[in-house]
């Protein structure tokens, strides 16, 4: 009888049991989920009533007929909104806008000052002209003070409709004529552009893969790859690859390389395509990325035993793809094999006169790619600089291959200055590899004398950047990335030397302070112009460097104004990682780590600023896949601190922590605490 009494009443009565909470869900979470469901249903009823009230008689009668036939309210609302979208895209869209910061709209005081060259840049000037929209009665979260109050009360809904107000890209133009003299690239985010590549128009890409026979989709994937990630991961010469792809030749194109590029590109395609809504789940067999990757791995196993130029290039891409997945330790095996094959082919050596000029150029391009294709700051496996000369991109642009883009608001083509970015990135990586060799491959590390030598080389590189890459003119993501890398390496060199006495003109303290200032400015300018939604593997690196710095400073305390500036940066960084997590799993992991490290007050702010309540209710506490990464996500100041900075260790410490730690306490009773 005692055992019988412990059974639920429904079981005792031999009837079906119905539970309020789902498996793994607490009672309070179940109540919140039920509340959200009821609120959404009430919102649907309100929306349908509004349709019946506002639509013309004929359309309103059609809505009423669909209700009587049993059509769900959600389907009716979806169709009505879809019709609105079709009406909107029937006219030329306004693409000139700037993004708005999620917490504080102004540039922090620490970034302002007459000596900041990036505040005099054209990109920032245009962002200032576009400006944020004026506050409106419905923009409740525009005030940091009000956002703090909302975080405490749990009220983040619009007073009229009860719907959440999402973070939107604001379109606002006080004076259209003020922007007439600017190039289109300064007026629109880069993800609005399309790469102009005539060879993709009729390319039959499906002949290179068994995974998909939709050539229209495959062309779109390649086009987006060349726009979003090729400037960062240019593992092969674009022109030679596309020429051989179209002609069916295999010197610079192979099924292995095509499938791997398509796997990478499947993570880049915009979320509006339903086939790619879960594109960051590289382990999910239902995604195209998984299928392309599985086919590429099968082909790699067949090809890796014999050195070939396309297999070398595939090894580079494999390594970067696994970096995207938080598995850089796995990707390292491909990196090592690609370096070995490059040695077998003599790619790093001088050109072979007997080979055709096209072959010489393709091999030389791949050799230089080894210096720039691997994303994390660590010891390079390539110890020598290629013997093939690197030509001036203005004199021989075809050596690099040219990239052109077209923006919706302009019929003109915009050069992406790919050759200049590639050239300057290689020169920069030569210096960076010298630093990594000293810092990570020896026990001595970098002392003040070596640091000064590296600083002078970097200063010379920075001072000789071409006009398109100087601080005044940079605008494209690849150009901004280059400047962020410059300040990242300065921080990596000098933060470990902050306590050292250096008899040089520039002290470590001065260099670190200015580098932080400019890096903070750059991530904000990047966001104002391009946002963080489009795929960009690189951007998570400077975001995590600054996140770690901000959290350390917040632990030390400060005035309320100083803490507010730090919070604004942390929330902006969290938004960047949150947006990027839709593109790749590494960003998901980093976002989990960051939100686990922030304090209680910042947790509440993140929930409201990024509208995370629905996600938290549906998100499993543990990560979907393990992380195998030896990447230190922030600057290592002391060798004994390195283990604490490694991503794999951070995941074990913080990734399981939720923003919902006080989940059993009603939101209206939670207080914002220091």
Coordinates of C-alpha atoms in Angstrom, one line a residue, residues 147-648:
X147 CA 16.8 48.9 -19.5
X148 CA 18.2 48.4 -16.0
X149 CA 14.7 49.0 -14.6
X150 CA 13.2 46.6 -17.1
X151 CA 15.8 44.0 -16.2
X152 CA 14.7 44.2 -12.6
X153 CA 11.0 44.1 -13.3
X154 CA 10.9 41.6 -16.0
X155 CA 8.9 43.9 -18.2
X156 CA 10.3 44.1 -21.7
X157 CA 7.1 44.2 -23.7
X158 CA 5.4 47.0 -25.6
X159 CA 2.7 48.5 -23.6
X160 CA 0.1 48.4 -26.4
X161 CA 0.5 45.0 -28.0
X162 CA 2.3 42.9 -25.3
X163 CA 4.7 41.7 -28.0
X164 CA 8.5 41.7 -27.5
X165 CA 10.3 44.5 -29.3
X166 CA 13.2 42.8 -31.1
X167 CA 16.6 44.5 -31.7
X168 CA 16.1 45.9 -35.2
X169 CA 18.4 47.5 -37.7
X170 CA 17.4 51.2 -37.7
X171 CA 16.9 53.0 -41.0
X172 CA 17.2 56.7 -40.5
X173 CA 18.3 59.5 -42.8
X174 CA 18.0 63.1 -41.6
X175 CA 19.5 64.6 -44.8
X176 CA 19.7 62.3 -47.9
X177 CA 21.7 65.0 -49.7
X178 CA 24.4 64.9 -47.1
X179 CA 25.4 61.4 -48.4
X180 CA 25.4 62.1 -52.1
X181 CA 29.2 62.2 -52.4
X182 CA 30.0 58.9 -50.7
X183 CA 30.6 55.6 -52.4
X184 CA 28.0 53.0 -51.9
X185 CA 30.2 50.8 -49.8
X186 CA 30.1 53.4 -47.0
X187 CA 26.3 53.6 -47.1
X188 CA 25.3 49.9 -47.0
X189 CA 26.3 46.8 -45.0
X190 CA 28.5 44.5 -47.0
X191 CA 26.1 41.6 -46.7
X192 CA 23.7 43.6 -48.9
X193 CA 26.1 43.3 -51.8
X194 CA 26.5 40.4 -54.3
X195 CA 29.8 39.3 -55.8
X196 CA 29.9 39.9 -59.5
X197 CA 31.3 36.7 -61.1
X198 CA 30.1 35.9 -64.6
X199 CA 31.7 32.4 -64.6
X200 CA 29.1 31.4 -62.0
X201 CA 26.2 32.2 -64.2
X202 CA 26.1 29.0 -66.2
X203 CA 28.5 26.8 -64.1
X204 CA 27.2 23.2 -63.7
X205 CA 28.6 22.7 -60.2
X206 CA 26.4 19.6 -59.6
X207 CA 28.7 17.6 -61.8
X208 CA 31.4 17.9 -59.1
X209 CA 29.2 16.6 -56.2
X210 CA 26.7 13.8 -55.5
X211 CA 25.2 15.6 -52.6
X212 CA 23.0 18.1 -54.4
X213 CA 21.9 18.6 -58.0
X214 CA 20.3 22.1 -57.6
X215 CA 22.8 24.2 -59.6
X216 CA 21.0 27.4 -58.7
X217 CA 21.5 26.8 -55.0
X218 CA 25.1 25.6 -55.5
X219 CA 25.9 28.8 -57.4
X220 CA 24.4 30.9 -54.6
X221 CA 26.6 29.0 -52.1
X222 CA 29.8 29.7 -54.1
X223 CA 28.8 33.3 -54.6
X224 CA 28.3 33.9 -50.9
X225 CA 31.5 32.1 -50.0
X226 CA 33.5 34.4 -52.2
X227 CA 31.7 37.4 -50.7
X228 CA 31.8 36.5 -47.0
X229 CA 34.8 34.2 -46.3
X230 CA 37.1 34.0 -49.3
X231 CA 39.0 37.2 -48.3
X232 CA 39.7 35.6 -44.9
X233 CA 40.2 32.0 -46.1
X234 CA 41.6 32.3 -49.6
X235 CA 43.0 28.8 -49.7
X236 CA 43.0 28.7 -53.6
X237 CA 43.2 31.0 -56.5
X238 CA 39.6 32.0 -57.3
X239 CA 40.0 32.5 -61.1
X240 CA 41.9 29.2 -61.6
X241 CA 39.4 27.3 -59.5
X242 CA 36.4 28.7 -61.4
X243 CA 38.0 28.2 -64.8
X244 CA 38.7 24.6 -64.1
X245 CA 35.3 24.0 -62.5
X246 CA 33.6 25.3 -65.7
X247 CA 35.9 23.4 -68.0
X248 CA 35.9 20.2 -66.1
X249 CA 39.7 20.3 -65.6
X250 CA 41.3 19.0 -62.4
X251 CA 44.6 21.0 -62.1
X252 CA 43.1 23.6 -59.7
X253 CA 39.6 22.1 -59.1
X254 CA 38.6 18.7 -57.7
X255 CA 35.4 17.1 -56.2
X256 CA 37.1 17.1 -52.8
X257 CA 37.7 20.9 -53.0
X258 CA 34.3 21.7 -54.4
X259 CA 32.4 19.6 -51.7
X260 CA 34.5 21.2 -48.9
X261 CA 33.9 24.7 -50.2
X262 CA 30.2 24.0 -50.4
X263 CA 30.2 22.6 -46.8
X264 CA 31.9 25.8 -45.6
X265 CA 29.5 27.9 -47.7
X266 CA 26.5 26.1 -46.2
X267 CA 27.3 27.8 -42.9
X268 CA 27.4 31.2 -44.5
X269 CA 24.1 31.2 -46.4
X270 CA 21.6 33.6 -44.8
X271 CA 19.2 32.2 -42.3
X272 CA 16.1 33.3 -44.4
X273 CA 16.6 30.1 -46.4
X274 CA 14.7 27.4 -44.5
X275 CA 17.2 24.7 -45.7
X276 CA 19.9 26.4 -43.7
X277 CA 18.0 27.4 -40.5
X278 CA 20.2 25.0 -38.4
X279 CA 23.4 25.5 -40.4
X280 CA 25.7 25.8 -37.5
X281 CA 24.9 22.2 -36.5
X282 CA 27.8 20.5 -38.3
X283 CA 26.9 17.2 -36.7
X284 CA 23.3 17.2 -37.9
X285 CA 22.8 14.7 -40.8
X286 CA 19.8 16.7 -42.0
X287 CA 21.9 19.7 -42.9
X288 CA 23.6 20.2 -46.2
X289 CA 26.8 21.2 -44.4
X290 CA 27.0 17.8 -42.8
X291 CA 26.4 16.0 -46.2
X292 CA 29.0 18.0 -48.1
X293 CA 31.5 17.6 -45.2
X294 CA 30.9 13.8 -45.1
X295 CA 31.5 13.6 -48.9
X296 CA 34.6 15.7 -48.6
X297 CA 36.0 13.5 -45.8
X298 CA 35.4 10.4 -47.9
X299 CA 37.2 12.0 -50.8
X300 CA 40.0 13.1 -48.5
X301 CA 40.6 9.6 -47.4
X302 CA 41.0 8.5 -51.0
X303 CA 43.2 11.5 -52.0
X304 CA 45.4 12.3 -49.0
X305 CA 47.9 9.6 -49.7
X306 CA 49.1 11.3 -52.9
X307 CA 50.2 15.0 -52.9
X308 CA 48.2 17.2 -55.2
X309 CA 47.7 21.0 -55.2
X310 CA 43.9 20.8 -54.6
X311 CA 44.4 18.3 -51.8
X312 CA 46.8 20.8 -50.1
X313 CA 44.2 23.5 -50.5
X314 CA 41.5 21.2 -49.1
X315 CA 43.7 20.5 -46.0
X316 CA 43.8 24.3 -45.3
X317 CA 40.0 24.5 -45.6
X318 CA 39.5 21.5 -43.4
X319 CA 41.5 23.1 -40.7
X320 CA 39.6 26.3 -40.8
X321 CA 36.2 24.5 -40.9
X322 CA 37.1 22.5 -37.8
X323 CA 38.1 25.8 -36.2
X324 CA 34.6 27.0 -36.9
X325 CA 33.3 23.9 -35.0
X326 CA 35.4 24.3 -31.9
X327 CA 37.5 21.4 -33.0
X328 CA 40.8 23.0 -33.9
X329 CA 42.7 20.0 -32.3
X330 CA 41.0 17.8 -34.9
X331 CA 41.6 20.3 -37.7
X332 CA 45.3 20.3 -36.8
X333 CA 45.7 16.8 -38.4
X334 CA 44.6 18.2 -41.7
X335 CA 46.9 21.2 -41.3
X336 CA 49.9 19.0 -40.7
X337 CA 49.1 16.7 -43.7
X338 CA 48.6 19.7 -46.0
X339 CA 52.0 21.1 -45.0
X340 CA 53.6 17.7 -45.6
X341 CA 52.1 17.5 -49.1
X342 CA 53.2 21.1 -49.8
X343 CA 56.7 20.1 -49.0
X344 CA 56.4 17.0 -51.3
X345 CA 55.3 19.3 -54.2
X346 CA 57.9 21.9 -53.5
X347 CA 55.3 24.6 -53.3
X348 CA 57.3 26.8 -51.0
X349 CA 60.4 26.7 -53.3
X350 CA 61.3 28.8 -56.3
X351 CA 59.2 28.5 -59.5
X352 CA 60.0 25.7 -61.8
X353 CA 60.8 27.2 -65.3
X354 CA 59.6 24.1 -67.1
X355 CA 56.0 24.4 -65.7
X356 CA 53.4 26.6 -67.5
X357 CA 53.1 30.1 -66.1
X358 CA 49.5 29.3 -64.9
X359 CA 50.8 26.4 -62.8
X360 CA 53.6 28.5 -61.4
X361 CA 51.2 31.2 -60.3
X362 CA 48.7 28.8 -58.8
X363 CA 51.4 27.1 -56.7
X364 CA 52.9 30.4 -55.6
X365 CA 49.5 31.7 -54.6
X366 CA 48.9 28.6 -52.5
X367 CA 52.3 28.9 -50.9
X368 CA 51.6 32.4 -49.7
X369 CA 48.1 31.3 -48.6
X370 CA 49.8 29.1 -45.9
X371 CA 50.9 32.3 -44.1
X372 CA 47.4 33.8 -43.9
X373 CA 44.8 31.0 -43.9
X374 CA 45.0 29.8 -40.3
X375 CA 43.0 32.0 -38.0
X376 CA 44.4 31.6 -34.5
X377 CA 47.5 33.2 -33.1
X378 CA 49.8 30.2 -32.5
X379 CA 53.1 28.7 -33.6
X380 CA 53.1 28.2 -37.4
X381 CA 54.0 24.9 -38.9
X382 CA 55.4 26.8 -41.9
X383 CA 58.9 28.0 -41.0
X384 CA 59.9 29.6 -44.2
X385 CA 58.7 32.4 -46.5
X386 CA 57.9 31.3 -50.1
X387 CA 60.6 31.8 -52.6
X388 CA 58.2 33.0 -55.3
X389 CA 58.0 36.8 -55.3
X390 CA 54.8 38.5 -54.2
X391 CA 53.9 41.0 -57.0
X392 CA 52.5 44.5 -56.5
X393 CA 48.7 44.1 -56.8
X394 CA 48.4 47.4 -58.6
X395 CA 50.8 46.3 -61.3
X396 CA 49.7 42.7 -61.6
X397 CA 46.2 42.3 -60.1
X398 CA 45.5 39.1 -62.0
X399 CA 48.2 37.3 -60.0
X400 CA 45.8 37.6 -57.0
X401 CA 42.5 37.4 -58.9
X402 CA 40.1 40.3 -58.6
X403 CA 36.8 40.5 -56.6
X404 CA 34.0 42.8 -57.6
X405 CA 30.7 43.4 -55.8
X406 CA 27.5 45.2 -56.7
X407 CA 25.3 46.8 -54.1
X408 CA 21.5 47.0 -54.6
X409 CA 21.4 50.8 -54.8
X410 CA 24.1 51.1 -57.4
X411 CA 24.7 49.8 -61.0
X412 CA 28.4 50.3 -60.6
X413 CA 30.8 47.6 -59.5
X414 CA 32.8 48.1 -56.3
X415 CA 36.3 46.6 -56.1
X416 CA 36.9 44.6 -52.9
X417 CA 40.7 45.5 -53.1
X418 CA 41.4 41.8 -52.7
X419 CA 45.0 42.0 -54.0
X420 CA 46.0 44.8 -51.6
X421 CA 44.4 43.0 -48.6
X422 CA 46.1 39.7 -49.5
X423 CA 49.5 41.4 -50.0
X424 CA 49.4 43.4 -46.7
X425 CA 48.0 40.4 -44.8
X426 CA 51.0 38.3 -45.9
X427 CA 53.5 40.9 -44.8
X428 CA 51.6 41.2 -41.5
X429 CA 51.6 37.5 -41.0
X430 CA 55.3 37.2 -41.5
X431 CA 55.8 39.5 -38.5
X432 CA 53.1 37.7 -36.6
X433 CA 54.7 34.3 -37.2
X434 CA 58.0 35.7 -35.9
X435 CA 56.3 36.8 -32.7
X436 CA 54.5 33.4 -32.4
X437 CA 57.7 31.6 -32.8
X438 CA 59.3 33.6 -30.0
X439 CA 56.3 33.5 -27.7
X440 CA 55.0 30.0 -28.1
X441 CA 57.8 27.8 -29.5
X442 CA 60.5 28.7 -27.0
X443 CA 60.7 28.9 -23.2
X444 CA 62.3 32.4 -23.2
X445 CA 59.3 34.3 -24.5
X446 CA 59.4 37.9 -25.8
X447 CA 61.4 40.3 -23.7
X448 CA 61.5 44.1 -24.0
X449 CA 64.3 44.1 -26.6
X450 CA 62.5 41.6 -28.9
X451 CA 59.2 43.4 -28.4
X452 CA 60.7 46.7 -29.6
X453 CA 62.1 45.1 -32.7
X454 CA 58.6 43.6 -33.5
X455 CA 57.0 47.0 -32.7
X456 CA 59.2 48.8 -35.2
X457 CA 58.4 46.2 -37.9
X458 CA 54.7 46.5 -37.3
X459 CA 54.9 50.3 -37.2
X460 CA 56.7 50.3 -40.6
X461 CA 54.1 48.0 -42.0
X462 CA 51.2 50.1 -40.7
X463 CA 52.8 53.3 -41.9
X464 CA 53.2 51.9 -45.5
X465 CA 49.6 50.7 -46.0
X466 CA 48.1 51.6 -49.3
X467 CA 45.6 54.4 -49.5
X468 CA 42.6 52.0 -49.6
X469 CA 43.8 50.4 -46.3
X470 CA 44.6 53.5 -44.3
X471 CA 42.4 54.4 -41.3
X472 CA 40.6 57.2 -43.2
X473 CA 39.3 54.9 -46.0
X474 CA 38.8 51.4 -44.6
X475 CA 35.2 50.2 -44.9
X476 CA 34.9 46.5 -45.9
X477 CA 35.1 43.7 -43.3
X478 CA 38.4 42.4 -44.7
X479 CA 40.0 45.8 -44.4
X480 CA 38.7 46.3 -40.8
X481 CA 39.9 42.8 -39.9
X482 CA 43.4 43.8 -40.9
X483 CA 43.5 46.7 -38.5
X484 CA 42.0 44.7 -35.7
X485 CA 44.7 42.1 -36.2
X486 CA 47.3 44.9 -35.8
X487 CA 46.1 46.0 -32.4
X488 CA 45.5 42.4 -31.3
X489 CA 49.2 41.5 -31.9
X490 CA 50.4 44.6 -30.1
X491 CA 48.3 43.6 -27.1
X492 CA 49.7 40.1 -27.3
X493 CA 53.3 41.4 -27.3
X494 CA 53.0 44.1 -24.6
X495 CA 50.4 43.0 -22.1
X496 CA 52.9 40.4 -20.7
X497 CA 55.4 43.2 -20.3
X498 CA 53.3 45.7 -18.4
X499 CA 55.4 45.3 -15.3
X500 CA 58.7 45.4 -17.2
X501 CA 61.0 48.5 -17.4
X502 CA 61.7 49.3 -21.0
X503 CA 64.1 52.1 -22.0
X504 CA 62.3 53.0 -25.2
X505 CA 60.2 55.9 -26.4
X506 CA 56.9 54.0 -26.2
X507 CA 56.2 52.3 -22.9
X508 CA 54.2 49.0 -22.7
X509 CA 51.5 50.9 -20.7
X510 CA 51.1 53.5 -23.5
X511 CA 51.0 50.9 -26.3
X512 CA 48.5 48.7 -24.4
X513 CA 46.2 51.7 -23.6
X514 CA 46.2 53.0 -27.2
X515 CA 45.8 49.5 -28.7
X516 CA 42.8 48.8 -26.5
X517 CA 41.3 52.2 -27.3
X518 CA 41.6 51.6 -31.1
X519 CA 40.4 48.0 -30.9
X520 CA 37.3 49.1 -29.0
X521 CA 36.6 51.7 -31.6
X522 CA 37.1 49.3 -34.5
X523 CA 34.6 46.7 -33.2
X524 CA 32.0 49.4 -32.8
X525 CA 32.6 50.9 -36.3
X526 CA 32.4 47.5 -37.8
X527 CA 29.0 46.9 -36.1
X528 CA 27.6 50.3 -37.0
X529 CA 28.3 49.7 -40.7
X530 CA 28.0 45.9 -41.1
X531 CA 26.3 44.5 -38.0
X532 CA 27.4 41.1 -36.7
X533 CA 24.7 38.9 -38.4
X534 CA 26.6 38.0 -41.5
X535 CA 29.2 35.1 -41.3
X536 CA 32.6 36.3 -40.2
X537 CA 34.8 33.8 -38.4
X538 CA 37.5 36.4 -37.6
X539 CA 35.3 38.8 -35.7
X540 CA 34.9 36.5 -32.7
X541 CA 38.7 36.7 -32.0
X542 CA 38.9 40.5 -31.2
X543 CA 35.4 40.3 -29.5
X544 CA 36.7 37.7 -27.0
X545 CA 40.0 39.6 -26.4
X546 CA 38.0 42.7 -25.4
X547 CA 35.4 40.7 -23.4
X548 CA 38.1 39.2 -21.2
X549 CA 39.6 42.7 -20.6
X550 CA 36.2 44.2 -19.7
X551 CA 35.3 41.5 -17.3
X552 CA 38.7 41.8 -15.5
X553 CA 38.2 45.6 -15.2
X554 CA 34.7 45.1 -13.9
X555 CA 36.0 42.8 -11.2
X556 CA 38.3 45.6 -10.1
X557 CA 35.4 48.1 -9.7
X558 CA 35.3 51.7 -10.7
X559 CA 32.8 54.6 -11.0
X560 CA 29.3 54.0 -12.2
X561 CA 30.1 55.7 -15.5
X562 CA 33.1 53.5 -16.1
X563 CA 31.2 50.4 -15.3
X564 CA 28.4 51.4 -17.6
X565 CA 30.9 51.8 -20.5
X566 CA 32.2 48.3 -19.7
X567 CA 28.7 46.9 -19.6
X568 CA 27.9 48.5 -23.0
X569 CA 30.9 46.7 -24.5
X570 CA 30.1 43.4 -22.9
X571 CA 26.5 43.5 -24.2
X572 CA 27.7 44.5 -27.7
X573 CA 30.2 41.6 -27.7
X574 CA 27.5 39.2 -26.5
X575 CA 25.3 40.4 -29.3
X576 CA 28.1 39.7 -31.8
X577 CA 28.6 36.2 -30.5
X578 CA 24.9 35.6 -30.3
X579 CA 24.4 36.6 -33.9
X580 CA 27.4 34.6 -35.1
X581 CA 26.2 31.5 -33.3
X582 CA 23.7 31.0 -36.1
X583 CA 26.6 30.7 -38.5
X584 CA 29.0 28.5 -36.7
X585 CA 29.3 26.4 -33.6
X586 CA 32.5 28.1 -32.3
X587 CA 30.4 31.3 -31.7
X588 CA 27.8 29.3 -29.8
X589 CA 30.5 27.9 -27.5
X590 CA 32.1 31.4 -27.0
X591 CA 28.7 32.9 -26.2
X592 CA 28.0 30.2 -23.6
X593 CA 31.4 30.9 -22.0
X594 CA 30.8 34.7 -21.9
X595 CA 27.4 34.5 -20.4
X596 CA 28.6 32.1 -17.8
X597 CA 31.4 34.5 -16.8
X598 CA 29.4 37.7 -16.4
X599 CA 27.9 38.9 -13.1
X600 CA 24.3 38.7 -12.0
X601 CA 23.5 42.3 -13.1
X602 CA 25.0 41.8 -16.5
X603 CA 23.1 38.5 -16.9
X604 CA 19.8 40.3 -16.4
X605 CA 20.8 43.0 -18.9
X606 CA 21.8 40.4 -21.5
X607 CA 18.5 38.7 -21.2
X608 CA 16.6 41.9 -21.9
X609 CA 19.0 43.5 -24.4
X610 CA 19.2 40.3 -26.5
X611 CA 15.6 39.1 -25.9
X612 CA 16.8 35.7 -24.6
X613 CA 13.9 34.4 -22.6
X614 CA 12.4 32.2 -25.3
X615 CA 15.8 30.7 -26.1
X616 CA 16.6 30.0 -22.5
X617 CA 13.3 28.0 -22.1
X618 CA 14.1 25.8 -25.0
X619 CA 17.9 25.5 -24.8
X620 CA 19.5 22.5 -23.3
X621 CA 21.9 23.2 -20.4
X622 CA 24.8 21.2 -21.9
X623 CA 26.4 21.9 -25.2
X624 CA 25.2 19.7 -28.1
X625 CA 28.7 18.7 -29.0
X626 CA 32.1 18.4 -27.2
X627 CA 34.8 21.0 -27.7
X628 CA 38.4 20.0 -28.6
X629 CA 40.2 23.3 -28.7
X630 CA 43.6 24.4 -27.4
X631 CA 43.0 28.0 -28.5
X632 CA 43.7 30.7 -25.8
X633 CA 40.7 33.0 -26.4
X634 CA 42.3 36.1 -24.9
X635 CA 45.7 37.5 -24.4
X636 CA 48.0 35.3 -22.3
X637 CA 49.9 37.7 -19.9
X638 CA 51.8 35.0 -18.0
X639 CA 52.7 31.5 -19.1
X640 CA 51.1 30.0 -16.0
X641 CA 47.8 31.6 -17.0
X642 CA 47.7 30.0 -20.4
X643 CA 45.7 26.9 -19.3
X644 CA 43.0 29.1 -17.8
X645 CA 42.6 30.9 -21.2
X646 CA 42.3 27.8 -23.3
X647 CA 38.8 27.4 -24.8
X648 CA 38.5 23.8 -23.9

